Backbone as a ProteinNet text record, in pm:
[ID]
protein_1_A
[PRIMARY]
XXXXXXXXXXXXXXXXXXXXXXXXXXXXXXXXXXXXXXXXXXXXXXXXXXXXXXXXXXXXXXXXXXXXXXXXXXXXXXXXXXXXXXXXXXXXXXXXXXXXXXXXXXXXXXXXXXXXXXXXXXXXXXXXXXXXXXXXXXXXXXXXXXXXXXXXXXXXXXXXXXXXXXXXXXXXXXXXXXXXXXXXXXXXXXXXXXXXXXXXXXXXXXXXXXXXXXXXXXXXXXXXXXXXXXXXXXXXXXXXXXXXXXXX
[TERTIARY]
3668.9	3806.7	3895.7	3976	4062.2	4172.3	4233.5	4344.8	4460.1	4479	4588.7	4565	4441	4407.7	4418.1	4373.4	4380.8	4525.1	4609.7	4751.6	4813.8	4772.1	4827.6	4786.9	4661.4	4612.2	4686.4	4705.2	4775.4	4917	4981	5118.7	5120.3	5019.6	5012.2	4989.2	4901	4875.9	5002.1	5071.6	5195.4	5300.5	5306.1	5402.8	5368.1	5235.5	5191	5222.1	5194.9	5224.6	5375.8	5461.3	5606.6	5652.6	5595.6	5634	5588.2	5467.9	5416	5505.3	5542.6	5626.9	5762.5	5817.4	5945.8	5933.8	5819.3	5797.3	5786.4	5715.6	5704.6	5838.4	5920.3	6053.2	6138.9	6121.1	6197	6155.7	6023.6	5974.8	6029.7	6026.5	6082.2	6229.9	6298.7	6442.3	6467.9	6384.6	6403.2	6378.7	6273.9	6244.8	6358.5	6411	6522.5	6645.1	6673.3	6788.7	6771.9	6646.4	6619.7	6647.8	6609.5	6634	6783.2	6852.8	6997.8	7065.1	7016.8	7073.9	7053.5	6931.7	6905.4	6996.3	7013.7	7101.7	7244.9	7291	7428	7445.8	7344.5	7352.8	7356.4	7275	7274.3	7408.2	7469.1	7600.5	7705.7	7698.6	7794.9	7779.7	7654.4	7631.2	7681.7	7659.3	7707.3	7859.4	7923.7	8069.9	8119.7	8049.5	8087.8	8076.2	7969.8	7953.5	8064.3	8099.9	8208.8	8339.8	8364.1	8486.2	8490.7	8377.1	8370.8	8400.5	8348.4	8374	8522.2	8584.2	8726.4	8809.3	8770.3	8843.6	8831.7	8709.7	8692.2	8776.1	8779.4	8860.8	9008.4	9050.9	9191.1	9227.6	9134	9162.7	9162.2	9087.1	9082.2	9211.5	9290.6	9419	9527.7	9622.2	9728.7	9816.5	9862.1	9958.1	10081.1	10125.6	10233	10323.4	10452.6	10551.6	10606.4	10648.3	10711.2	10847.7	10940.5	11077.4	11082.1	11146.3	11162.7	11053.2	10950.7	10839.3	10878	10969.6	10995.1	11131.9	11170.7	11296.5	11291.6	11171.4	11158	11199	11167.2	11204.9	11356.2	11424.2	11569.7	11626.7	11561.5	11603.6	11580.4	11469.7	11443.4	11550.5	11585.1	11686.9	11821.2	11853.3	11981.4	11991.5	11877.4	11877.5	11840	11835.3	11790.2	11909.8	11908.1	12014.3	11957.8	11982.6	11919.7	11962.3	12091.3	12139.2	12079.9	12079.1	12019.9	11870.5	11801.2	11655.7	11617.1	11685.7	11653.8	11677.4	11786.7	11820.4	11726	11699.5	11620.2	11475.7	11419	11277	11251.5	11356.8	11337.4	11266.6	11309.3	11247.5	11304.3	11216.1	11258.8	11308.7	11417.2	11464.8	11410.2	11352.8	11305.2	11343.7	11410.6	11450.3	11329.1	11343.1	11233	11130.9	11148	11054.6	11101.1	11046.1	11081.1	11221.3	11301.2	11426.7	11395.7	11498.3	11474.6	11409.9	11458.1	11404	11261	11234.4	11097.5	11004.5	11053.7	10972.8	10939.7	11037.9	11013.1	10906.2	10917.7	10821.5	10680.9	10668.3	10537.3	10476.1	10559.7	10508.3	10554	10683.5	10739.9	10699.9	10698	10665.5	10528.5	10431.7	10295.7	10288.7	10381.2	10381.9	10460.3	10517.2	10592.6	10737.9	10791.2	10930.7	11020.9	11134.2	11233	11323.4	11372.6	11459.3	11603.3	11643.8	11781.3	11785.5	11894	11902.6	11918	11944	11960.1	11827.5	11718.9	11587.7	11485.5	11434.1	11333.5	11194.9	11131.6	11000.3	10895.9	10892.6	10789	10811.3	10936.4	10964.5	10927.6	10950.2	10915.4	10764.9	10690.5	10544.2	10495	10554.3	10511.1	10542	10653.2	10692.1	10616.5	10557.6	10486.3	10347.6	10254	10121.5	10049.4	10073.3	10005.5	10052.3	10178.6	10228.1	10161.2	10151.3	10084.6	9939.8	9871.8	9732.1	9724.4	9818.2	9819	9842.2	9928.1	9952.4	9826.8	9761.7	9638.7	9529.1	9525.4	9426.1	9470.6	9587.6	9643.8	9678.9	9709.7	9751.7	9903.5	9971.5	10116.4	10161.2	10271.8	10313.6	10392	10471.3	10553.1	10610.2	10658.6	10725.4	10855.2	10924.6	11050.8	11027.1	10921.2	10888.8	10856.8	10778.6	10748.4	10876.7	10969	11094.5	11176.2	11192	11277.7	11211.8	11078.2	11008.5	10988.3	10954.5	10919.7	11004	11019.6	11075.8	11222.9	11298.2	11442	11475.5	11374.8	11400.4	11433.9	11424.1	11467.3	11357.2	11232.2	11120.3	11072.4	11122.4	11079.4	11202.8	11204.5	11318.2	11316.6	11434.8	11446.4	11520.1	11509.6	11566.3	11637.1	11749.8	11811.3	11729.3	11729.8	11644.7	11695.5	11608.2	11639.8	11563.2	11628.7	11562.2	11496.4	11372.5	11300.2	11239.1	11257.2	11210.2	11060	10998.2	10855.5	10785.4	10815.8	10746.6	10600.5	10513.8	10371.3	10309.6	10181.7	10114.9	10110.9	10110	10109.4	10247.1	10351.8	10488.4	10572.7	10544.1	10611.1	10758.8	10804.9	10945.2	11036.9	10980.2	11059.9	11054.2	10992.5	10977.6	11087.1	11079.7	11184.6	11191.2	11078.2	11078.4	11153	11122.2	11190.9	11340.9	11376.6	11518.1	11587.1	11519.5	11580.5	11603.2	11511.1	11519	11579.3	11594.9	11633.8	11763	11860.8	11989.6	11985.4	11893.7	11887.2	11772.6	11690.7	11574.6	11617.8	11569.6	11603.1	11475.1	11450.6	11322.2	11301.1	11406.7	11389.8	11347.5	11414.4	11377.2	11235	11200.8	11069.6	10957.9	10975.8	10872.5	10862.1	10976.6	10974.2	10909.6	10928.4	10875.5	10726.1	10677.1	10536.3	10468.6	10398.6	10336.6	10232.3	10163.9	10063.4	10127.4	10249.3	10319.9	10355.4	10400.4	10431.3	10308.4	10190.8	10066.9	10034.6	10053.1	10026.4	10118.2	10243	10336.4	10296.6	10254.5	10210.4	10087.4	9998	9875.5	9898	10016.1	10055.6	9965.7	9923	9849.8	9946.1	10070.3	10178.1	10294.2	10368.9	10473.4	10604.9	10630.9	10757.1	10744.7	10841.5	10840	10862	10955.2	10981.7	10859.8	10792.1	10667.8	10571.1	10552.8	10460.7	10509.7	10639.5	10691.8	10669.8	10697.6	10685.4	10539.6	10449.7	10309.7	10224.1	10265	10180	10258.3	10376.2	10451.3	10496.2	10543	10588.7	10473.3	10358.6	10242.3	10196	10217.4	10174.4	10279.2	10390.5	10493.6	10578.7	10592.9	10673	10820.5	10905.4	11049.7	11102.6	11207.2	11259.7	11363.9	11417.1	11522.7	11530	11624.3	11632.6	11690.7	11770.8	11839.3	11771.5	11668.4	11598.1	11456.8	11429.5	11296.5	11216.4	11120.2	11040.6	10966.6	10905.6	10826.9	10918	11032.7	11126.6	11171.4	11202.6	11252.6	11148.2	11023.5	10916.6	10889.4	10909	10892.3	11003.2	11124.5	11238.4	11239.3	11203.6	11208.1	11064.9	11011.3	10872.1	10848.7	10949.3	10932.7	10911.8	10980.9	10963.5	10824.5	10780.4	10646.2	10540.6	10559.7	10464	10460.6	10578.9	10588	10520.4	10542.2	10479.1	10328.4	10280.9	10135.8	10073.4	10153.2	10102.4	10112.9	10170.7	10181.7	10304.1	10400.9	10523.6	10634.2
10807.2	10763.6	10840.8	10766.9	10832.2	10906.2	10997.7	11075.3	10982.1	10877.7	10785.8	10713.5	10664.9	10595.8	10689.1	10811.4	10910.8	10936.3	10946.1	10969.2	10853.1	10728.2	10609.7	10608.6	10640.5	10644.3	10748.8	10866.4	10974.6	10932.2	10861.8	10817.6	10713.7	10623.4	10521.8	10584.5	10684.4	10754.5	10824.2	10889.6	10959.7	10861.4	10744.5	10643	10590.6	10567.9	10518.6	10620	10750.3	10854.6	10857.8	10841.9	10845.9	10729.9	10610.7	10494.1	10511	10565.7	10586.7	10684.5	10793.1	10894.4	10834	10752.7	10690.3	10593.1	10521.5	10428.4	10500.9	10615.3	10694.3	10745.6	10793.6	10841.7	10729.2	10610.2	10495.5	10460.6	10468.1	10439.4	10539	10668.7	10772.9	10747.4	10710.3	10684.2	10567	10461.3	10345.7	10380.4	10459.8	10500.1	10585.4	10673.7	10757.7	10674.8	10577.4	10491.8	10409.7	10364.3	10288.8	10372.5	10499.5	10589.1	10611.2	10633.1	10652.9	10528.3	10409.9	10285.1	10268.5	10305.4	10295.8	10389	10510.4	10605.2	10553.7	10503	10452.4	10332.1	10243	10126.3	10166.7	10265.4	10314.3	10371.1	10447.3	10504	10395.1	10294.4	10185.2	10109.2	10085.4	10015.1	10096.5	10228.9	10315.5	10311.4	10316.6	10310.7	10176.3	10069.8	9936.8	9927.4	9987.4	9987.9	10064.6	10181.3	10259.8	10182.8	10113.8	10034.9	9922.5	9856.1	9747.4	9799.3	9917.7	9977.3	10006.7	10065.2	10095.9	9969.6	9860.6	9734.5	9677.3	9686.2	9636.8	9717.5	9850.2	9934.8	9902	9877.4	9845.3	9713	9612.8	9482.8	9490.3	9587.1	9601.4	9658	9723.5	9776.6	9675.1	9656	9562.5	9612.6	9518.6	9556.4	9609.7	9725.9	9789.9	9862.6	9850	9920.9	10035.2	10139.3	10251.7	10276	10319.3	10338.6	10433.4	10392.1	10476.8	10462.6	10378.8	10366.9	10301.6	10205.4	10128.6	10064.8	10006.6	9932.4	9813.5	9754.7	9640.4	9678.2	9801.1	9845.4	9848.5	9889.1	9892.1	9750.6	9654.7	9516	9465.1	9506.4	9469.5	9527.5	9652	9717.6	9644.7	9600.8	9532.9	9404.6	9339.8	9216	9234.4	9359.4	9389.6	9412.9	9348.8	9362.4	9439	9569	9655.6	9619.4	9597.1	9568.4	9438.4	9336.9	9209.7	9225.6	9296.9	9313.5	9378.8	9486.9	9558.9	9470	9395.4	9308.7	9189.5	9123.4	9000.9	9028.1	9136.6	9163.6	9264.2	9313.6	9405.2	9531.9	9590.3	9712.7	9832.1	9914.6	10032.2	10138.9	10205	10320.4	10447	10535.4	10662.9	10773.4	10877.7	10987.5	11044.1	11059.6	11111.5	11006	10883.5	10776.6	10698.5	10578.7	10495.6	10439.7	10443.1	10369.6	10222	10138	9993.7	9949.6	10000.5	9956.7	10006.2	10129.6	10181.8	10102.1	10062.9	9979.9	9847.5	9789.4	9663.3	9680.1	9786.2	9806.3	9830.8	9909.9	9955.8	9870.4	9795.2	9718.4	9572.6	9553.1	9420	9319.7	9362	9268.4	9206.3	9287.2	9236.7	9142.7	9159.1	9074.5	8945.4	8927	8805.7	8814	8935.6	8951.4	8922.8	8860.3	8833.3	8955.5	8980.5	9097.2	9075.2	8948.8	8915	8766.9	8721.7	8578.5	8490.7	8550.8	8473.7	8439.3	8504.8	8478.8	8459.1	8338	8305	8327.1	8433.9	8471.7	8363.2	8309.3	8212	8081.2	8038.1	7915.3	7931.8	8050	8075.4	8067.9	8125.9	8119.9	7975.6	7900.8	7762.3	7676.3	7704.4	7626.1	7665.9	7784.2	7835.8	7882.4	7790.5	7826.9	7931.7	7934.7	8034.9	8175.4	8187.9	8318	8355.3	8258.7	8284.3	8326.5	8262.8	8300.5	8441.6	8477.9	8612.9	8717	8684.3	8776.2	8787.8	8674.1	8675.8	8756.1	8754.5	8832.6	8975.8	9011.1	9146.9	9183.2	9081.5	9105	9108.6	9069	9066.2	9114.5	9190.1	9247.9	9151.7	9063.9	8970.8	8863.8	8757.1	8654.8	8706.6	8793.7	8847.1	8933.2	9012	9091.5	8999.6	8894.7	8799.6	8738.6	8707.6	8645.5	8737	8863	8950.8	8987.4	8982.7	9017.9	8896.1	8780.6	8662.7	8539.8	8513.6	8385.8	8367.5	8477.2	8464	8404.1	8378.5	8313.1	8165.4	8116.4	7980.8	7881	7922.3	7829.1	7820.5	7906.4	7907.2	7895.8	7796	7774	7872.9	7918.9	8006.5	7932	7986	7920.1	8023.3	7985.3	8067.6	8052	8154.5	8153.5	8052.1	7962.6	7862.7	7899.5	7962.8	8017.6	7907.3	7929.8	7833.9	7718.9	7715.7	7600.1	7600.7	7717.4	7721.8	7831.9	7839.5	7936.1	7897.6	7997.2	7973.2	8101.2	8093.1	8213.9	8322.4	8280.3	8378	8438.7	8362.1	8409.5	8389	8463.7	8440.8	8477.9	8553.1	8591.5	8474.2	8360.6	8243.4	8135.2	8162.7	8054.7	8060.2	7965.8	7953.2	8070	8128.7	8243	8360.4	8389	8499.3	8472.2	8349.2	8313.6	8332.5	8296.8	8303.1	8446.4	8535.8	8670.9	8773.1	8737.3	8836.2	8910.4	8839.8	8903.4	9006.6	8990.9	9082.4	9182.5	9170.4	9259.5	9395.7	9502.1	9638.9	9710.7	9717.4	9772.2	9918.8	10000.3	10142.1	10158.7	10084.3	10090.3	10040.5	9931.3	9868.9	9964.8	10031.6	10124.6	10245.3	10293.3	10407.3	10369.3	10244.6	10201.8	10173.2	10132.4	10092.2	10175.9	10276.8	10371.8	10310.7	10206.3	10144.3	10077.5	10026.5	9965.5	10072.1	10187	10298.6	10335.1	10338.6	10370.5	10263.2	10136.8	10028.3	10035.7	10070.6	10082.4	10197.6	10308.9	10422.8	10384.5	10309.9	10267.6	10145	10084.8	9967.5	9846.9	9835	9714.5	9603.4	9638.5	9540.5	9586.2	9492	9533	9572.1	9525	9562.3	9544.7	9604.2	9593.9	9450	9379.7	9241.1	9152.9	9180.1	9105.4	9117.8	9240.3	9259.9	9186.8	9195.7	9131.4	8979.6	8919.4	8774.4	8730.6	8805.9	8763.2	8807.5	8914.5	8966.1	9009.8	9064.5	9122.5	9021.7	8905.9	8805.6	8757.4	8735	8690	8796.1	8923	9033.1	9068.4	8997.7	9023.6	9144.9	9180.5	9297.2	9260	9355.3	9333.3	9364.3	9294	9316.1	9426.1	9468.3	9569.2	9634	9727.2	9804.7	9724.2	9623.3	9554.3	9424.7	9380.5	9259	9295.4	9277	9306.6	9176.5	9163.3	9040.8	9010.4	9111.1	9088	9043.2	9106.8	9068.4	8924.1	8888	8753.2	8647.8	8673.3	8577.3	8567.7	8678.2	8672.8	8589.8	8605.5	8536.1	8388.2	8357.4	8219.3	8169.4	8113.4	8071.1	7956.9	7872.6	7761.5	7811.5	7920.3	7979.8	8040.3	8105.9	8164.5	8057.3	7944.2	7834.3	7775.3	7759.6	7705.8	7799.5	7928.6	8026.1	8023.5	8014.7	8009.8	7885.8	7778.7	7653	7652.5	7762.1	7771.2	7704.7	7674.3	7609.8	7712.9
15020.8	14999.4	15095.4	15162.7	15260.3	15188.5	15267	15211.6	15172	15249.9	15220.6	15088.2	15068	14943.9	14824.7	14840.4	14733.2	14694.4	14795	14765.4	14691	14729.9	14662.8	14515.6	14488	14349.3	14268.4	14330.1	14260.5	14224	14321.1	14292.6	14180	14182.2	14077	13939	13934.7	13807.4	13759.1	13849.6	13813.1	13760.4	13830.4	13788.2	13648	13626.2	13496.5	13386.6	13416.4	13317.1	13284.7	13386.9	13367.1	13279.7	13311.5	13231.3	13086.8	13069.9	12934.8	12858.2	12933	12868.4	12829.4	12919.9	12888.6	12771.5	12770.9	12659.8	12527.9	12530.5	12407.5	12360.3	12457.4	12420.7	12362.9	12427.1	12376.9	12234.3	12209.7	12075.6	11974.9	12014	11925.9	11901.6	12012.1	11998.1	11904.4	11920.8	11833.8	11688.4	11667.5	11529.3	11473.2	11557.9	11513.7	11482.1	11570.7	11546.7	11419.4	11397.9	11276.2	11152.9	11157	11044.3	11024.3	11137.4	11129.5	11073.6	11121.1	11073.1	10922.6	10877.7	10734	10654.9	10704.6	10636.1	10631.8	10747	10753.9	10661.4	10662.1	10575.6	10429.3	10394.4	10256.5	10215.7	10308.9	10277.8	10262.7	10351	10341.3	10211.2	10170.6	10044.8	9926.3	9933.4	9825.7	9816.7	9935	9935.5	9885.4	9925.1	9878.4	9726.4	9672.7	9528.3	9458.6	9515.5	9457.6	9463	9575.1	9588.6	9486.6	9465.8	9367.8	9226.9	9195.3	9063.2	9047	9154.2	9146.8	9130.3	9198.3	9185.9	9045.4	8988	8851.6	8754.2	8773.1	8685.6	8700.7	8825.6	8849.6	8785.1	8794.3	8734	8583.2	8528.9	8383.9	8327.9	8413	8370.1	8401.9	8309.1	8339.1	8451.6	8536.4	8638.9	8568	8604.7	8531.6	8628.2	8602.4	8681.7	8599.4	8668.3	8601.1	8662.3	8576.4	8620.2	8739.1	8845	8962.9	9065.1	9038.6	9130.8	9262.9	9259.4	9380	9372.9	9486.8	9490.8	9396.3	9376.6	9286	9144.3	9101.8	8967.9	8953.7	9058.2	9053.5	9044.7	9108.6	9095.6	8953.5	8894.2	8755.6	8663.9	8686.9	8604.1	8614.8	8735.4	8756.2	8675.1	8649.1	8571.4	8425.8	8379.1	8243	8151	8035	7934.8	7816	7812	7711.3	7569.7	7548.3	7412.3	7359.8	7442	7400.7	7374.6	7460.8	7451.8	7319	7284.4	7160.5	7039.5	7041.8	6929.2	6918.7	7030.1	7027.7	6989.7	7040.3	7016.9	6905.3	6841.2	6729.4	6770.1	6881.9	6933.1	6859.2	6807.5	6732.4	6826.6	6787.9	6864.5	6800	6880.8	6830.1	6927.3	6878.1	6966.7	7040	7170	7249.4	7287.5	7238.3	7270.7	7391.4	7405.9	7519.4	7502.4	7609	7602.5	7625.9	7616	7618.9	7748.9	7862.1	7990.7	8009.5	7969.5	7978.9	7888	7770.4	7680.5	7748.4	7816.2	7885.8	7992.6	8073.5	8181.8	8129.3	8024.4	7981	7869.9	7796.2	7682.6	7688.4	7696.1	7680.3	7786.4	7911.3	8019.2	7999	7961.6	7939.5	7820	7723.3	7603.8	7624.6	7743.6	7770.6	7730.2	7710.7	7672.7	7792.2	7766.9	7871	7888.4	8009.3	8031.7	7989.5	7977.4	7940.4	7903	7839.5	7807.2	7931.4	8045.3	8169.1	8234.2	8189.6	8250.4	8140.3	8129.3	8028.5	8089.2	8047.2	8101.2	8076.9	7956.6	7922.7	7997.6	8008.3	8082.6	8229.9	8284.5	8424.3	8444.8	8352.8	8362.8	8348.8	8255.8	8236	8357.4	8424.6	8541.1	8666.9	8665.7	8782.8	8739.6	8723.1	8671.1	8754.7	8886.2	8969.2	8933.1	8889.6	8843.9	8711.9	8621.5	8493.6	8514.8	8610.6	8638.7	8695.5	8782.2	8839.2	8730.5	8633.5	8521.8	8436.7	8410.6	8330.8	8398.3	8532.9	8607.5	8628.8	8574.5	8585.6	8728.6	8807.5	8944.9	8956.4	8851.1	8848.3	8711.7	8705.9	8578.7	8492	8552.4	8475.2	8566.9	8505	8582.7	8643.3	8570.6	8621.9	8746	8744.8	8863.3	8980.8	8954.4	9062	9116.7	9027.3	9070.3	9160.7	9120.8	9201.5	9333.9	9340.4	9463.8	9553.8	9492.7	9572.4	9540.1	9409.9	9369	9397	9412.9	9433.2	9569.3	9651.3	9780.6	9762.8	9640.8	9613.9	9590.2	9601.3	9584.7	9440.6	9353.1	9213.9	9124.2	9040.7	8952.4	8836.8	8797.4	8681	8569.5	8447.5	8331	8243.9	8188.1	8084.5	7957.6	7875.5	7757.8	7655.8	7615.2	7513.2	7388	7296	7177.8	7095.6	7058.1	6975	7051.1	7184.2	7260.2	7282.6	7280.2	7310.6	7231.8	7102.7	7019.4	7002.5	6994.6	6975.4	6921.9	6887.8	6838.9	6945.6	7071.4	7180.1	7202.9	7173.2	7196.9	7071.3	6964.8	6836.4	6835.8	6934	6936.4	6965.9	7002.4	7036.5	6929.2	6815.3	6718.5	6611.2	6519.2	6419.1	6322.8	6286.9	6194.3	6256.4	6380.9	6448.6	6456.8	6485.1	6493.3	6358.8	6250	6117.8	6070.3	6101	6044.2	6140.1	6265.3	6366.2	6330.4	6282.3	6255.4	6144.5	6048.7	5934.1	5942.9	6043.3	6053.8	6107.9	6042.5	6082.7	6126.8	6256.8	6303.3	6267	6270.8	6237.7	6091.9	6002.6	5861	5841.1	5904.4	5887.1	5927.5	6038.9	6086.9	5994.8	5944.7	5852.2	5719.5	5676.1	5546.8	5550.8	5667.9	5679.6	5788.5	5742.4	5834.9	5926.1	5877.4	5962.9	6084.3	6067.4	6180.2	6282.5	6233.2	6324.1	6406.8	6342.5	6414.7	6517.3	6481.6	6576.5	6697.2	6673.9	6785.6	6877.7	6818.5	6900.9	6982.6	6920.6	6989.8	7079.1	7069	7147.6	7122.7	6997.6	6960	6918.8	6891.1	6874.4	6962.3	7022.3	7115.7	7051.5	6928.1	6863.6	6713.2	6639.9	6494.2	6449.1	6513.3	6474.9	6502.6	6610.2	6640.1	6523.4	6473.1	6361.2	6237.5	6210.7	6090.4	6095.4	6210.3	6223.8	6216.8	6280.8	6290.2	6172.2	6101.7	5994.1	5870.8	5891.5	5779.9	5676.4	5719.6	5623.2	5535.6	5596.2	5518.5	5419.8	5454.4	5368.5	5263.3	5262.1	5161.9	5190.9	5316	5350.5	5366.3	5341.9	5347.7	5486.6	5530.9	5665.4	5674.3	5558	5558.5	5420.4	5404.6	5280.4	5165.2	5193.1	5085.2	5039.7	5110.7	5069.5	5027.3	4897.6	4842.7	4836.3	4922.8	4933.6	4803.9	4743	4621	4506.3	4491.3	4385.9	4405.1	4528.6	4558	4522.7	4553.2	4524.4	4374.7	4301.7	4155.9	4091.2	4142.3	4082.6	4119.1	4242.2	4290	4311.3	4202.3	4204.5	4301.9	4320.7	4413.4	4556.8	4590.2	4722.6	4733.5	4626.9	4626.8	4641.6	4574.4	4584.5	4726	4784.2	4919.3	5018.3	4998.5	5088.8	5071.7	4949	4925	4985.6	4996.1	5055.5	5205.2	5260.9	5406.5	5462.3	5378.7	5424.9	5453.2
[MASK]
++++++++++++++++++++++++++++++++++++++++++++++++++++++++++++++++++++++++++++++++++++++++++++++++++++++++++++++++++++++++++++++++++++++++++++++++++++++++++++++++++++++++++++++++++++++++++++++++++++++++++++++++++++++++++++++++++++++++++++++++++++++++

């Protein structure tokens, strides 16, 4: 074998070894990248799972505004009639407790309470089903909040409150019973007289004292104030007792 041929073979062997070495490094690199990719994918999936859990937890909580949180809250306050709200919904006043506006933000809005007689919350929801669906999905706190943030641009009609126009089991504050007793109902007395109602209000299983009286108190024979004794009245007026027993 000539020196020239020997040199050519040596160069070919060296070239083959270099390519093999590069191929091996590439294989190692690919395996390393695959491992890194798996780790990264695992982390992304874990984060996605954590995000999904947080979203489910957030959806499980009702959308809620708190006084002072945003400019929208100040717009809500501007359209809120505290004196009317307390009277219409029979909200109990308790020193150190929620004031009327805080009660609306934290309790009343979710229960479908209107902020004033100028804005009918239930009529707004009925006229704008997409708003009602957003509230049901806990993506929106109330129709009034939607109105001050979006609806006041003129695309959503608002309604003055028409008492008794749409009372239902879901919205008992608008029915005939609530209308009949509202003027004589004393929420502070009622809560003091019936300790279980006080507990329900603290636990927020009922939104107001009048709500409880209309939905449960009348059927249970409870009195609305200090001067009207429900049990005495039913004993004296048997026809009324009979009508009540018949569900009339």
